[in-house]
Structures are given as structure tokens and as C-alpha cells.
Amino acid sequence: MADNDSPRFPHTPVMLQRIVDLFTPTLDGPGKVVVDATLGMGGHAEGLLERFPELTLIGLDRDTDALGIAGERLARFGDRVRLVHTVYDGLPDAVADEGFDAVDGVLFDLGVSSLQLDRAERGFAYSQDAPLDMRMDRTDGQTAADVLATYDEGELRRIFQRYGEEKLAARYARAIVQRRETAPFEMSGDLVQVLHDATPVAIQRQGHPAKRVFQALRIEVNAELSVLERAIPAALDAIAVGGRIVVESYQSLEDRIVKRALVERTTSSAPAGLPVELPEHAPTYSLIVKGAELADEAERAANPRATPVRLRAAQRIRK
């Protein structure tokens, strides 16, 4: 495979070889179609297009910067690549608009992308001072600064608890509301300082106090979990019999949604006590990976962003 971590495209796709192996039984042959629902900078897409020379790939991303970079990276594959500017719950419309009734595979690589983390001006990283934007699609929607300026203390506490699983949510929400009475939050450094000052010293030693709050703000700004709750069932509906779905999650909230959707499709819907399972109650999917698979030690050492990944995969076995 090509060097996916070249200076021109500085991005190492997580568990690429494993993903290629999982898709090989269903994508190896003529007329196959896969959706990369989280295209990013195109590292996974490039690997799939190289391995399967007759494959058509529909790449979705809400980030116009990512689409531009991926478009350049994948240009050599010509009309085998179809790029679509959309959030991944727009998958059914994207597939239909490209002229397909069903696809043979769908890949999700969830969470914030390397592009978004590495570009300080996007405001995703608490380690770099930048405008508090955090929008994956900078053409639409509220920013993190808007959330901090307009949400009341209860709403801030709720998102920090729900999306960041932050134990100090109430303390942080109160500190933010107090601080914005004197000056609005515009830069990430301002928020980091407030969170640092509001964190007991003993807890500061357990990790950076801004990590979970930044995660929560990012999820709220981009409606990531509500979109994912729609996108996984939509993807499962779009896959043809024999096709596969592979999902990489990087935090527990995402993984729970994915796990729940796959359990629903791989479990019989027959009422308890029926002596014979009717065909319409049989599962429509079977698990390929039992539970969640982790990156191996070598990959985690070479690419720290692979450390938290949880990979799940399933295959469609009937309509």
C-alpha cells in the first residue's frame, strides 16, 4: 500500500490493514461500491481503492477542508471516487444521488479527525490557543464560543456531564458563567485557564482538566451523537446482502450507540416463548468481530491516536 503518512498527507489511518482484510470478502470484484462515511483526509479510502482496483468509493464529509485534501489525494483514481459534502446521516441520499440502490460496504472512522486536531485555528485542541470554533463544517452552525456565551449554567452542566462524563461539570459550568459576566470567551486559552483555576490541585494531577469539557463542547457543536444515532441504522439499511459495515469508535459514548445498533440487527426479534422462529424475526446481520477489537501494541506504539480505538464489524445476511 501507499505511504499514508507522507509529508504531503501527514495522516496515518488507524487499523487500515485490518479494515482492508475485513472488507476483502465483499469488496473484491467488479461492480462493488463502498461508502467511506467519514472521509477525512482520505487515508482509509486510498487504502481501499488501491487494494480493490474495480471498487467505486463514495466519500462523505461535512468538513470542506477535508474534502479538498482528500480530493487531491484521491484524484489519481478518477471517476472511481465520488465526493459528497454532507453529514454522515445523509448517507442514504448520497448513495441514491450517485445512482446506487445499495452498497457493499460502509466504513465509519468516528470522532475528530487528524486534520481538525492538527490545525490550531479550528479550535479543537486544548493544547493550542485558538478561536473557539470546533465546527466540523465551518460553513454552518453555532461555534463553541456561541455555546459558552448563550447556554445557561444548567445547560452547560448537562452537556459536560452527558458528553464529557465530567465529574466536575457543575463546578466548571458555574465558573464559566461567572467569567463570561466580565468578558466573552473567544479563545481556547481563556477557557483552559478558567477550567484550570476551577480544578482542585489533587485532580489536576489526574489529567488535563480541559480534556472532557472540550470533548463535550465538540460533540454539542456538531450534534455528533444524535447524528450517529441516525447514521448507523441508515447505513445498515443501505447495505446489500453479503455486504459489511466496519466502525471505529474512540470514546465510550460513540461505541455504545454502535454496539446497541448492531445488537438490535444481530438478535432475533421473535417474542419470547415462540416454539419456532418465523423468518421475518430472524436477524438481518451477523457479527464478524466479537465484541470490540483493539489496535495491536505495535500500532499503538507507532500511532498514539490508535490507542483508544474500538472496532466493530458485521455482515448483512438477509434483507
mmCIF file with all atom_site columns, N, CA and C in Angstrom, residues 236-237 239-243 265 267-270 277-286 315-319:
data_model
loop_
_atom_site.group_PDB
_atom_site.id
_atom_site.type_symbol
_atom_site.label_atom_id
_atom_site.label_alt_id
_atom_site.label_comp_id
_atom_site.label_asym_id
_atom_site.label_entity_id
_atom_site.label_seq_id
_atom_site.pdbx_PDB_ins_code
_atom_site.Cartn_x
_atom_site.Cartn_y
_atom_site.Cartn_z
_atom_site.occupancy
_atom_site.B_iso_or_equiv
_atom_site.pdbx_formal_charge
_atom_site.auth_seq_id
_atom_site.auth_comp_id
_atom_site.auth_asym_id
_atom_site.auth_atom_id
_atom_site.pdbx_PDB_model_num
ATOM 1  N N  . LEU A 1 236 ? -26.879 0.602   7.906  1.00 0.00 ? 236 LEU A N  1
ATOM 2  C CA . LEU A 1 236 ? -27.246 -0.811  7.912  1.00 0.00 ? 236 LEU A CA 1
ATOM 3  C C  . LEU A 1 236 ? -28.360 -1.095  6.904  1.00 0.00 ? 236 LEU A C  1
ATOM 4  N N  . ASP A 1 237 ? -29.293 -0.164  6.747  1.00 0.00 ? 237 ASP A N  1
ATOM 5  C CA . ASP A 1 237 ? -30.368 -0.332  5.774  1.00 0.00 ? 237 ASP A CA 1
ATOM 6  C C  . ASP A 1 237 ? -29.851 -0.260  4.334  1.00 0.00 ? 237 ASP A C  1
ATOM 7  N N  . ILE A 1 239 ? -26.955 -1.290  3.092  1.00 0.00 ? 239 ILE A N  1
ATOM 8  C CA . ILE A 1 239 ? -26.006 -2.333  2.694  1.00 0.00 ? 239 ILE A CA 1
ATOM 9  C C  . ILE A 1 239 ? -26.738 -3.533  2.100  1.00 0.00 ? 239 ILE A C  1
ATOM 10 N N  . ALA A 1 240 ? -26.237 -4.030  0.981  1.00 0.00 ? 240 ALA A N  1
ATOM 11 C CA . ALA A 1 240 ? -26.819 -5.195  0.314  1.00 0.00 ? 240 ALA A CA 1
ATOM 12 C C  . ALA A 1 240 ? -26.493 -6.466  1.081  1.00 0.00 ? 240 ALA A C  1
ATOM 13 N N  . VAL A 1 241 ? -27.267 -7.510  0.847  1.00 0.00 ? 241 VAL A N  1
ATOM 14 C CA . VAL A 1 241 ? -26.991 -8.807  1.467  1.00 0.00 ? 241 VAL A CA 1
ATOM 15 C C  . VAL A 1 241 ? -25.577 -9.252  1.085  1.00 0.00 ? 241 VAL A C  1
ATOM 16 N N  . GLY A 1 242 ? -24.817 -9.667  2.069  1.00 0.00 ? 242 GLY A N  1
ATOM 17 C CA . GLY A 1 242 ? -23.419 -10.030 1.859  1.00 0.00 ? 242 GLY A CA 1
ATOM 18 C C  . GLY A 1 242 ? -22.457 -8.891  2.135  1.00 0.00 ? 242 GLY A C  1
ATOM 19 N N  . GLY A 1 243 ? -22.977 -7.670  2.194  1.00 0.00 ? 243 GLY A N  1
ATOM 20 C CA . GLY A 1 243 ? -22.142 -6.504  2.456  1.00 0.00 ? 243 GLY A CA 1
ATOM 21 C C  . GLY A 1 243 ? -21.792 -6.365  3.926  1.00 0.00 ? 243 GLY A C  1
ATOM 22 N N  . ARG A 1 265 ? -29.669 -5.525  15.301 1.00 0.00 ? 265 ARG A N  1
ATOM 23 C CA . ARG A 1 265 ? -29.750 -6.171  13.984 1.00 0.00 ? 265 ARG A CA 1
ATOM 24 C C  . ARG A 1 265 ? -29.234 -7.609  13.997 1.00 0.00 ? 265 ARG A C  1
ATOM 25 N N  . THR A 1 267 ? -29.813 -9.772  16.542 1.00 0.00 ? 267 THR A N  1
ATOM 26 C CA . THR A 1 267 ? -30.612 -10.516 17.514 1.00 0.00 ? 267 THR A CA 1
ATOM 27 C C  . THR A 1 267 ? -31.999 -10.793 16.944 1.00 0.00 ? 267 THR A C  1
ATOM 28 N N  . SER A 1 268 ? -32.522 -11.965 17.200 1.00 0.00 ? 268 SER A N  1
ATOM 29 C CA . SER A 1 268 ? -33.878 -12.292 16.751 1.00 0.00 ? 268 SER A CA 1
ATOM 30 C C  . SER A 1 268 ? -34.894 -11.359 17.398 1.00 0.00 ? 268 SER A C  1
ATOM 31 N N  . SER A 1 269 ? -35.887 -10.952 16.612 1.00 0.00 ? 269 SER A N  1
ATOM 32 C CA . SER A 1 269 ? -36.954 -10.100 17.139 1.00 0.00 ? 269 SER A CA 1
ATOM 33 C C  . SER A 1 269 ? -38.190 -10.903 17.530 1.00 0.00 ? 269 SER A C  1
ATOM 34 N N  . ALA A 1 270 ? -38.069 -12.214 17.533 1.00 0.00 ? 270 ALA A N  1
ATOM 35 C CA . ALA A 1 270 ? -39.213 -13.071 17.866 1.00 0.00 ? 270 ALA A CA 1
ATOM 36 C C  . ALA A 1 270 ? -39.600 -12.901 19.327 1.00 0.00 ? 270 ALA A C  1
ATOM 37 N N  . GLU A 1 277 ? -38.962 -19.946 15.333 1.00 0.00 ? 277 GLU A N  1
ATOM 38 C CA . GLU A 1 277 ? -38.703 -18.567 14.912 1.00 0.00 ? 277 GLU A CA 1
ATOM 39 C C  . GLU A 1 277 ? -39.173 -18.388 13.468 1.00 0.00 ? 277 GLU A C  1
ATOM 40 N N  . LEU A 1 278 ? -40.074 -17.436 13.254 1.00 0.00 ? 278 LEU A N  1
ATOM 41 C CA . LEU A 1 278 ? -40.535 -17.139 11.905 1.00 0.00 ? 278 LEU A CA 1
ATOM 42 C C  . LEU A 1 278 ? -39.448 -16.392 11.142 1.00 0.00 ? 278 LEU A C  1
ATOM 43 N N  . PRO A 1 279 ? -39.387 -16.571 9.816  1.00 0.00 ? 279 PRO A N  1
ATOM 44 C CA . PRO A 1 279 ? -38.311 -15.950 9.036  1.00 0.00 ? 279 PRO A CA 1
ATOM 45 C C  . PRO A 1 279 ? -38.213 -14.439 9.223  1.00 0.00 ? 279 PRO A C  1
ATOM 46 N N  . GLU A 1 280 ? -39.367 -13.782 9.366  1.00 0.00 ? 280 GLU A N  1
ATOM 47 C CA . GLU A 1 280 ? -39.321 -12.322 9.480  1.00 0.00 ? 280 GLU A CA 1
ATOM 48 C C  . GLU A 1 280 ? -38.712 -11.848 10.796 1.00 0.00 ? 280 GLU A C  1
ATOM 49 N N  . HIS A 1 281 ? -38.563 -12.766 11.750 1.00 0.00 ? 281 HIS A N  1
ATOM 50 C CA . HIS A 1 281 ? -37.956 -12.387 13.029 1.00 0.00 ? 281 HIS A CA 1
ATOM 51 C C  . HIS A 1 281 ? -36.458 -12.704 13.093 1.00 0.00 ? 281 HIS A C  1
ATOM 52 N N  . ALA A 1 282 ? -35.933 -13.363 12.075 1.00 0.00 ? 282 ALA A N  1
ATOM 53 C CA . ALA A 1 282 ? -34.523 -13.743 12.097 1.00 0.00 ? 282 ALA A CA 1
ATOM 54 C C  . ALA A 1 282 ? -33.631 -12.506 12.009 1.00 0.00 ? 282 ALA A C  1
ATOM 55 N N  . PRO A 1 283 ? -32.443 -12.547 12.586 1.00 0.00 ? 283 PRO A N  1
ATOM 56 C CA . PRO A 1 283 ? -31.516 -11.413 12.488 1.00 0.00 ? 283 PRO A CA 1
ATOM 57 C C  . PRO A 1 283 ? -31.192 -11.090 11.037 1.00 0.00 ? 283 PRO A C  1
ATOM 58 N N  . THR A 1 284 ? -30.949 -9.819  10.771 1.00 0.00 ? 284 THR A N  1
ATOM 59 C CA . THR A 1 284 ? -30.564 -9.403  9.416  1.00 0.00 ? 284 THR A CA 1
ATOM 60 C C  . THR A 1 284 ? -29.051 -9.279  9.272  1.00 0.00 ? 284 THR A C  1
ATOM 61 N N  . TYR A 1 285 ? -28.336 -9.260  10.391 1.00 0.00 ? 285 TYR A N  1
ATOM 62 C CA . TYR A 1 285 ? -26.873 -9.150  10.373 1.00 0.00 ? 285 TYR A CA 1
ATOM 63 C C  . TYR A 1 285 ? -26.265 -10.197 11.289 1.00 0.00 ? 285 TYR A C  1
ATOM 64 N N  . SER A 1 286 ? -25.003 -10.542 11.013 1.00 0.00 ? 286 SER A N  1
ATOM 65 C CA . SER A 1 286 ? -24.217 -11.370 11.927 1.00 0.00 ? 286 SER A CA 1
ATOM 66 C C  . SER A 1 286 ? -22.915 -10.642 12.224 1.00 0.00 ? 286 SER A C  1
ATOM 67 N N  . GLN A 1 315 ? -21.881 -8.279  9.129  1.00 0.00 ? 315 GLN A N  1
ATOM 68 C CA . GLN A 1 315 ? -22.224 -8.577  7.736  1.00 0.00 ? 315 GLN A CA 1
ATOM 69 C C  . GLN A 1 315 ? -23.721 -8.802  7.595  1.00 0.00 ? 315 GLN A C  1
ATOM 70 N N  . ARG A 1 316 ? -24.294 -8.268  6.511  1.00 0.00 ? 316 ARG A N  1
ATOM 71 C CA . ARG A 1 316 ? -25.719 -8.457  6.269  1.00 0.00 ? 316 ARG A CA 1
ATOM 72 C C  . ARG A 1 316 ? -25.965 -9.861  5.733  1.00 0.00 ? 316 ARG A C  1
ATOM 73 N N  . ILE A 1 317 ? -26.911 -10.563 6.349  1.00 0.00 ? 317 ILE A N  1
ATOM 74 C CA . ILE A 1 317 ? -27.161 -11.956 5.961  1.00 0.00 ? 317 ILE A CA 1
ATOM 75 C C  . ILE A 1 317 ? -28.549 -12.150 5.330  1.00 0.00 ? 317 ILE A C  1
ATOM 76 N N  . ARG A 1 318 ? -29.431 -11.183 5.442  1.00 0.00 ? 318 ARG A N  1
ATOM 77 C CA . ARG A 1 318 ? -30.716 -11.259 4.757  1.00 0.00 ? 318 ARG A CA 1
ATOM 78 C C  . ARG A 1 318 ? -31.316 -9.863  4.649  1.00 0.00 ? 318 ARG A C  1
ATOM 79 N N  . LYS A 1 319 ? -32.317 -9.736  3.774  1.00 0.00 ? 319 LYS A N  1
ATOM 80 C CA . LYS A 1 319 ? -32.991 -8.441  3.621  1.00 0.00 ? 319 LYS A CA 1
ATOM 81 C C  . LYS A 1 319 ? -33.816 -8.139  4.856  1.00 0.00 ? 319 LYS A C  1
#
